[in-house]
PDB file of C-alpha atoms in Angstrom:
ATOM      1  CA  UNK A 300      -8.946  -0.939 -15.709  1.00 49.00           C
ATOM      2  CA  UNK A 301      -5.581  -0.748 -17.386  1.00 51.00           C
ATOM      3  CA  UNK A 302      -4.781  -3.748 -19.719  1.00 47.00           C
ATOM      4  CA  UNK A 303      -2.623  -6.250 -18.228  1.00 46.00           C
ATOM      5  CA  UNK A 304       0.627  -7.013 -19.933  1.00 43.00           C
ATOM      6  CA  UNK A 305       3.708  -9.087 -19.062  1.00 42.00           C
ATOM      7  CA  UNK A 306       6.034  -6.795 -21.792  1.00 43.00           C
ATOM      8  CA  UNK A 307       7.307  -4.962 -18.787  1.00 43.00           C
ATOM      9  CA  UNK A 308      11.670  -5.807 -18.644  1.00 45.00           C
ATOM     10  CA  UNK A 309      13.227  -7.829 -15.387  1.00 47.00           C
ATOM     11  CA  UNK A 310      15.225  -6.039 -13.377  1.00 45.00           C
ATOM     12  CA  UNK A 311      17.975  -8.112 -12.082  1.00 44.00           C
ATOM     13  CA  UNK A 312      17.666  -9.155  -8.299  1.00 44.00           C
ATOM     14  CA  UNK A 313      19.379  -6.409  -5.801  1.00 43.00           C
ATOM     15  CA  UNK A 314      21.916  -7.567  -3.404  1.00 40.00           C
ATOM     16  CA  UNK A 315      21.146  -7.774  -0.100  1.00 40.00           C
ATOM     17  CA  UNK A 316      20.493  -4.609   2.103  1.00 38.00           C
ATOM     18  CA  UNK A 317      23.087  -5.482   5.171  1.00 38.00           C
ATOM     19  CA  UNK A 318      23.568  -3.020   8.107  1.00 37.00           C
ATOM     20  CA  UNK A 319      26.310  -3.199  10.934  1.00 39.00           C
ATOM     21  CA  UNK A 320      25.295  -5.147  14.152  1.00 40.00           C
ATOM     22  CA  UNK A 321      27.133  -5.194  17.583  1.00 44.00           C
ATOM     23  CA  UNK A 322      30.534  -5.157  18.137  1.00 45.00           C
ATOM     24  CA  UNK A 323      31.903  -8.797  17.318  1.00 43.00           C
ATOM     25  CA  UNK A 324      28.770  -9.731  15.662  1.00 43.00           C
ATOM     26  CA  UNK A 325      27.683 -10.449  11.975  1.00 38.00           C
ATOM     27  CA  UNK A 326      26.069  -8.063   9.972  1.00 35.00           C
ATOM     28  CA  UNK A 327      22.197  -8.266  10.336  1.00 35.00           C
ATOM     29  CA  UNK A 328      19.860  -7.767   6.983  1.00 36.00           C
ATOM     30  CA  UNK A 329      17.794  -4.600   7.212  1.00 37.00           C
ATOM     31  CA  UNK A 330      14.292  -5.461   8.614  1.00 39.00           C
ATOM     32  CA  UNK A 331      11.181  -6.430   5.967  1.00 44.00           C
ATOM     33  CA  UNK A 332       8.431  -6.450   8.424  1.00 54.00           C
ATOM     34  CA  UNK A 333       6.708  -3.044   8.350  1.00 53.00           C
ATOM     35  CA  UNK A 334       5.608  -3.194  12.192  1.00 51.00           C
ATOM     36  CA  UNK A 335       9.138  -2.425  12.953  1.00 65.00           C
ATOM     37  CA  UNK A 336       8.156   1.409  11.887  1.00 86.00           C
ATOM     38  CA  UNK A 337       5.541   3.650  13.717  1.00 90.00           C
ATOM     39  CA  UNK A 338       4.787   5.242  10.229  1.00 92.00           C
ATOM     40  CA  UNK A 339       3.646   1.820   8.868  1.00 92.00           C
ATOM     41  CA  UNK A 340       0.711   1.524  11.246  1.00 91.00           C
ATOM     42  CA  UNK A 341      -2.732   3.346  10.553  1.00 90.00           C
ATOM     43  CA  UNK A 342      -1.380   5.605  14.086  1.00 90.00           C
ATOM     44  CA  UNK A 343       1.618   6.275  13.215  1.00 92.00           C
ATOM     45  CA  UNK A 344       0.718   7.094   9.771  1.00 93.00           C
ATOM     46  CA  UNK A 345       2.403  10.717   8.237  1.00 95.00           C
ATOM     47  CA  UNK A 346      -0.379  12.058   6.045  1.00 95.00           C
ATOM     48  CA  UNK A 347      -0.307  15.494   4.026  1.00 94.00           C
ATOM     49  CA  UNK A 348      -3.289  18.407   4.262  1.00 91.00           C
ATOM     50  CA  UNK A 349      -5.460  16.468   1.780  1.00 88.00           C
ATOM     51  CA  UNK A 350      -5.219  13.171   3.505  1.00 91.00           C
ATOM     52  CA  UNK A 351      -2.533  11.866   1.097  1.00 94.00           C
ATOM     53  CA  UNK A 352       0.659   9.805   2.554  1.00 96.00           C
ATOM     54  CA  UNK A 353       3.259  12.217   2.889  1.00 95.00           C
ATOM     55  CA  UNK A 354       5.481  10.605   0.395  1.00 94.00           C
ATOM     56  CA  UNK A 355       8.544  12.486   0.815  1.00 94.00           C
ATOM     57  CA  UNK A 356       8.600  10.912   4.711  1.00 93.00           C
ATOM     58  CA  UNK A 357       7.857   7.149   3.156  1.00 95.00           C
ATOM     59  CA  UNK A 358      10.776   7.335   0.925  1.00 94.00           C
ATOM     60  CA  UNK A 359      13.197   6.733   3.252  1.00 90.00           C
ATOM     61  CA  UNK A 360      11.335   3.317   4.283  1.00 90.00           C
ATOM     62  CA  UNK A 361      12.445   1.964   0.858  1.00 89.00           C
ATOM     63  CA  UNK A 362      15.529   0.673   1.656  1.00 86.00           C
ATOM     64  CA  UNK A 363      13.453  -2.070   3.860  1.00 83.00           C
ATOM     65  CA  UNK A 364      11.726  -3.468   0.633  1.00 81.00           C
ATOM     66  CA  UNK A 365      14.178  -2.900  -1.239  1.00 74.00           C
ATOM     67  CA  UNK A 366      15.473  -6.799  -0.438  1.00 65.00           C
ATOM     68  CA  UNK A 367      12.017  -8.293  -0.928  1.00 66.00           C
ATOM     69  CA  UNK A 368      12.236 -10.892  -3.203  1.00 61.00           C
ATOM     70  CA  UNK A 369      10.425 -10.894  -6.800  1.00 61.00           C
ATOM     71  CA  UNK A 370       7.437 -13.520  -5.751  1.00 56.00           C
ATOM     72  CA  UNK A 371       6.918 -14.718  -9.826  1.00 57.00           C
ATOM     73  CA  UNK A 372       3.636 -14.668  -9.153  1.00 60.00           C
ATOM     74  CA  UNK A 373       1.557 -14.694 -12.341  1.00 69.00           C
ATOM     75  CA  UNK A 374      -1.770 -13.501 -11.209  1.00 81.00           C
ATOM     76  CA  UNK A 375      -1.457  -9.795 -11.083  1.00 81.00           C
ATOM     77  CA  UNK A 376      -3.948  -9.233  -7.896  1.00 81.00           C
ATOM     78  CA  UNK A 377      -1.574 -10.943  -5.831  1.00 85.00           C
ATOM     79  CA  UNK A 378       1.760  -9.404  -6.093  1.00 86.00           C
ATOM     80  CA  UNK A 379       3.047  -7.964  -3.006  1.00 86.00           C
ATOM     81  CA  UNK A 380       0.653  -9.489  -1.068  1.00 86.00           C
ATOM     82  CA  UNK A 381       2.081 -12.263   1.410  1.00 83.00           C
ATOM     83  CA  UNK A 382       1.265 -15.913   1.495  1.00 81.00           C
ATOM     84  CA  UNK A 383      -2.091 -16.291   3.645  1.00 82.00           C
ATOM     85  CA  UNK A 384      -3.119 -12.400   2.955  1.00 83.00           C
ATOM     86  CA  UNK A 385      -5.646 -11.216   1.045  1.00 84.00           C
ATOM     87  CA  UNK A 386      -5.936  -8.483  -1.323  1.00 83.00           C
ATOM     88  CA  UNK A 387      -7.349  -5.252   1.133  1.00 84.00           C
ATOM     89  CA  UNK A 388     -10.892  -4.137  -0.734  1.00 88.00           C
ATOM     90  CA  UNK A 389     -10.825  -0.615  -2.746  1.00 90.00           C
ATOM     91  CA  UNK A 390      -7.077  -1.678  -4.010  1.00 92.00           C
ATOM     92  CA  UNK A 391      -6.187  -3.062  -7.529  1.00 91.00           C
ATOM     93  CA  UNK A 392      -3.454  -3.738  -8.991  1.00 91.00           C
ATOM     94  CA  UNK A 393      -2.332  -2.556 -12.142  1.00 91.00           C
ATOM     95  CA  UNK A 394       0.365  -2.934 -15.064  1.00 90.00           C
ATOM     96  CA  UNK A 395       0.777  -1.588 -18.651  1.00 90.00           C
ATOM     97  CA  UNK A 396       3.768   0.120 -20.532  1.00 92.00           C
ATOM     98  CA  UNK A 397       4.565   3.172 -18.417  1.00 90.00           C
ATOM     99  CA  UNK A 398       4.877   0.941 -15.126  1.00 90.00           C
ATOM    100  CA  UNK A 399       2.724  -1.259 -12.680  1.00 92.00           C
ATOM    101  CA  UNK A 400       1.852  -1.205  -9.073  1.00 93.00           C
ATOM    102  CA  UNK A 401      -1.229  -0.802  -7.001  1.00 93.00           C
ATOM    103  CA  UNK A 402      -3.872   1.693  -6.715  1.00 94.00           C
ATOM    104  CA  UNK A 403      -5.798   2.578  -3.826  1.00 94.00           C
ATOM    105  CA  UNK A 404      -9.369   3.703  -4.346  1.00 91.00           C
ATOM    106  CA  UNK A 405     -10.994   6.294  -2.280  1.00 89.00           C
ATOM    107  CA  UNK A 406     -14.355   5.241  -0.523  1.00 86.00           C
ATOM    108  CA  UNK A 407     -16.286   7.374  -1.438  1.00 81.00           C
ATOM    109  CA  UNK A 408     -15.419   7.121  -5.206  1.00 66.00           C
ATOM    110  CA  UNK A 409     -16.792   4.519  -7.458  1.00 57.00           C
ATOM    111  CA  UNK A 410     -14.476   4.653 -10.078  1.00 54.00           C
ATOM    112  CA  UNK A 411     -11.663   6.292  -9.315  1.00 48.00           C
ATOM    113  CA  UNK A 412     -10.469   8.239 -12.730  1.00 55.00           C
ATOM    114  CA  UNK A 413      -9.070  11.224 -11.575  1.00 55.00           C
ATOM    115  CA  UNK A 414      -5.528  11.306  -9.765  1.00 50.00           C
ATOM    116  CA  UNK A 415      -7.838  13.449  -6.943  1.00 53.00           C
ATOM    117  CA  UNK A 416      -9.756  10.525  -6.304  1.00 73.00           C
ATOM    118  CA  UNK A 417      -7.341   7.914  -5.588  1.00 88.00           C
ATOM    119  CA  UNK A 418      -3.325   7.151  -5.443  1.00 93.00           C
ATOM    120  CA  UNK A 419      -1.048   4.937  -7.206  1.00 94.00           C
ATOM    121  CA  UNK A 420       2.022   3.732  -5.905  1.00 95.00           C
ATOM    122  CA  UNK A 421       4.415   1.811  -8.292  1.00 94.00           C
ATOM    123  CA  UNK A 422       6.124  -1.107  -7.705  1.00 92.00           C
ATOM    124  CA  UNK A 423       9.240   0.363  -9.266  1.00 91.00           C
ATOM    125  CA  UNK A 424       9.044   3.625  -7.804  1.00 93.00           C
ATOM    126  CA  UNK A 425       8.801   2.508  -4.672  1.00 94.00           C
ATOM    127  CA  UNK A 426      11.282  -0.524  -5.290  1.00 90.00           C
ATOM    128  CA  UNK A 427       8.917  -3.283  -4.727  1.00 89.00           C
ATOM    129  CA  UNK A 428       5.530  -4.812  -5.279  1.00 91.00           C
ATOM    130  CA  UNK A 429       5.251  -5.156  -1.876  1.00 90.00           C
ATOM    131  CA  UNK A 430       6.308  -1.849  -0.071  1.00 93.00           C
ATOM    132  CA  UNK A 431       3.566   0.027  -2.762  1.00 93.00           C
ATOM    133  CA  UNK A 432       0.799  -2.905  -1.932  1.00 92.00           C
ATOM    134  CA  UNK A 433       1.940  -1.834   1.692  1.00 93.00           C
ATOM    135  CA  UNK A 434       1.700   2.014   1.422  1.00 96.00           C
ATOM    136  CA  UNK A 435      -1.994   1.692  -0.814  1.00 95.00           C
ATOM    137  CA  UNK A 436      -3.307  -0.322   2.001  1.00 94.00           C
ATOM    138  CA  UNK A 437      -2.354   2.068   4.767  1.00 95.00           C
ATOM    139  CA  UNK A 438      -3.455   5.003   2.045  1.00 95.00           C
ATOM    140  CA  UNK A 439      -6.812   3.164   2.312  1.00 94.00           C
ATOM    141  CA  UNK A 440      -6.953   2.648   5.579  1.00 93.00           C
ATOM    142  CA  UNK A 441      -6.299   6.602   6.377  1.00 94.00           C
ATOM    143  CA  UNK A 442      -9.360   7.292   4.051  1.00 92.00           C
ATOM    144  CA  UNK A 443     -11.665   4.655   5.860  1.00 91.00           C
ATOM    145  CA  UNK A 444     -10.596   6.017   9.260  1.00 89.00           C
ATOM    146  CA  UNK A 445     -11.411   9.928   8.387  1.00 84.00           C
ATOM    147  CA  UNK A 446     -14.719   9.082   7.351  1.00 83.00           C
ATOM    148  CA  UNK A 447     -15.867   7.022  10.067  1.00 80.00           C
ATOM    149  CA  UNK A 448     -14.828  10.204  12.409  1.00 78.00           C
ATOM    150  CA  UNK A 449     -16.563  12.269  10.489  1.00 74.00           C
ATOM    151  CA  UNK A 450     -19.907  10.655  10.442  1.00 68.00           C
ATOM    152  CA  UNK A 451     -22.395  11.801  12.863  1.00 67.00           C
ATOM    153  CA  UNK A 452     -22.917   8.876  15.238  1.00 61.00           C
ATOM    154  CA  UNK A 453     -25.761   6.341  14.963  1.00 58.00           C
ATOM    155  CA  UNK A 454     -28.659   7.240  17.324  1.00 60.00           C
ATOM    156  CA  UNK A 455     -29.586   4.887  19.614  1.00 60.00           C
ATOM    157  CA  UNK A 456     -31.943   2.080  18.936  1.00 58.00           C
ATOM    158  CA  UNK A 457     -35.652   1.984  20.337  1.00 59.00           C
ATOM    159  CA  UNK A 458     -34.934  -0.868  22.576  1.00 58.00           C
ATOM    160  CA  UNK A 459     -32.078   0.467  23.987  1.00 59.00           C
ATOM    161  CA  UNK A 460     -33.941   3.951  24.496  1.00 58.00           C
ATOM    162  CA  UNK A 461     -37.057   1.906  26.344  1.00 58.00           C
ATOM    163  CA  UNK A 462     -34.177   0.367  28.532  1.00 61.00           C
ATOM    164  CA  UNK A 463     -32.851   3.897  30.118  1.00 62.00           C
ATOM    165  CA  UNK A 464     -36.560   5.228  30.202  1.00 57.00           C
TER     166      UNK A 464
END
């Protein structure tokens, strides 16, 4: 695992992401919740030939987080992650000098060393801790759900065979 460091520089905070409402009516702030877009979901998700997030498509969800405010939290495993949620297994978090962000592992990987094996999204690529927690949790979530349909399925047990005899 990469060494943690807090060297990395503050950004200062964005202004608000405002779009137009109704006629007559105030400008609304751009949605955060990520269940306002199909491609957030594990259905809806947009993936490339290899399984991958299609990243290109993603990008333009950006400007959603991009209004997510900077949590301060010190404990690195928990950025991005809302109050009350926990840390999705096969993620981790990471930060060093050349950026931080999350990482999701692939399941059938151990240690995931090779860029082939698993994906890292950056908090400042992606313009928050919480859109790339987000996006490595739905990567993970794609890999889990690919597998499952591709193992054969569980033959019946005994009892259950006895039952229908």
């Amino acid at each position: 695992q990469v060494k943690v460091s807090n060297l990395s520089p503050r950004r200062p905070p964005r202004a608000p992401i405002v779009t137009t409402g109704a006629a007559g009516m105030a400008p609304k702030r751009a949605p955060r919740n990520p269940s306002v877009d199909a491609r957030m979901t594990l259905a809806g998700a947009v993936v490339d030939a290899n399984g991958k997030l299609d990243r290109a498509v993603y990008k333009a969800l950006q400007v959603q987080f991009e209004d997510v405010p900077r949590t301060g939290r010190k404990k690195l495993q928990t950025r991005g992650v809302s109050e009350g949620e926990t840390a999705a297994e096969g993620l981790n978090a990471w930060e060093d000098t050349k950026g931080c962000g999350w990482i999701a592992r692939h399941p059938t990987r151990t240690r995931a060393r090779k860029a082939s094996e698993g994906v890292w999204y950056s908090a400042r690529a992606w313009g928050s801790w919480r859109f790339a927690y987000l996006l490595a949790a739905l990567q993970r979530d794609v890999w889990n759900t690919s597998i499952a349909a591709e193992e054969p399925a569980a033959p019946e047990a005994p009892a259950q065979q006895a039952q229908q005899a």
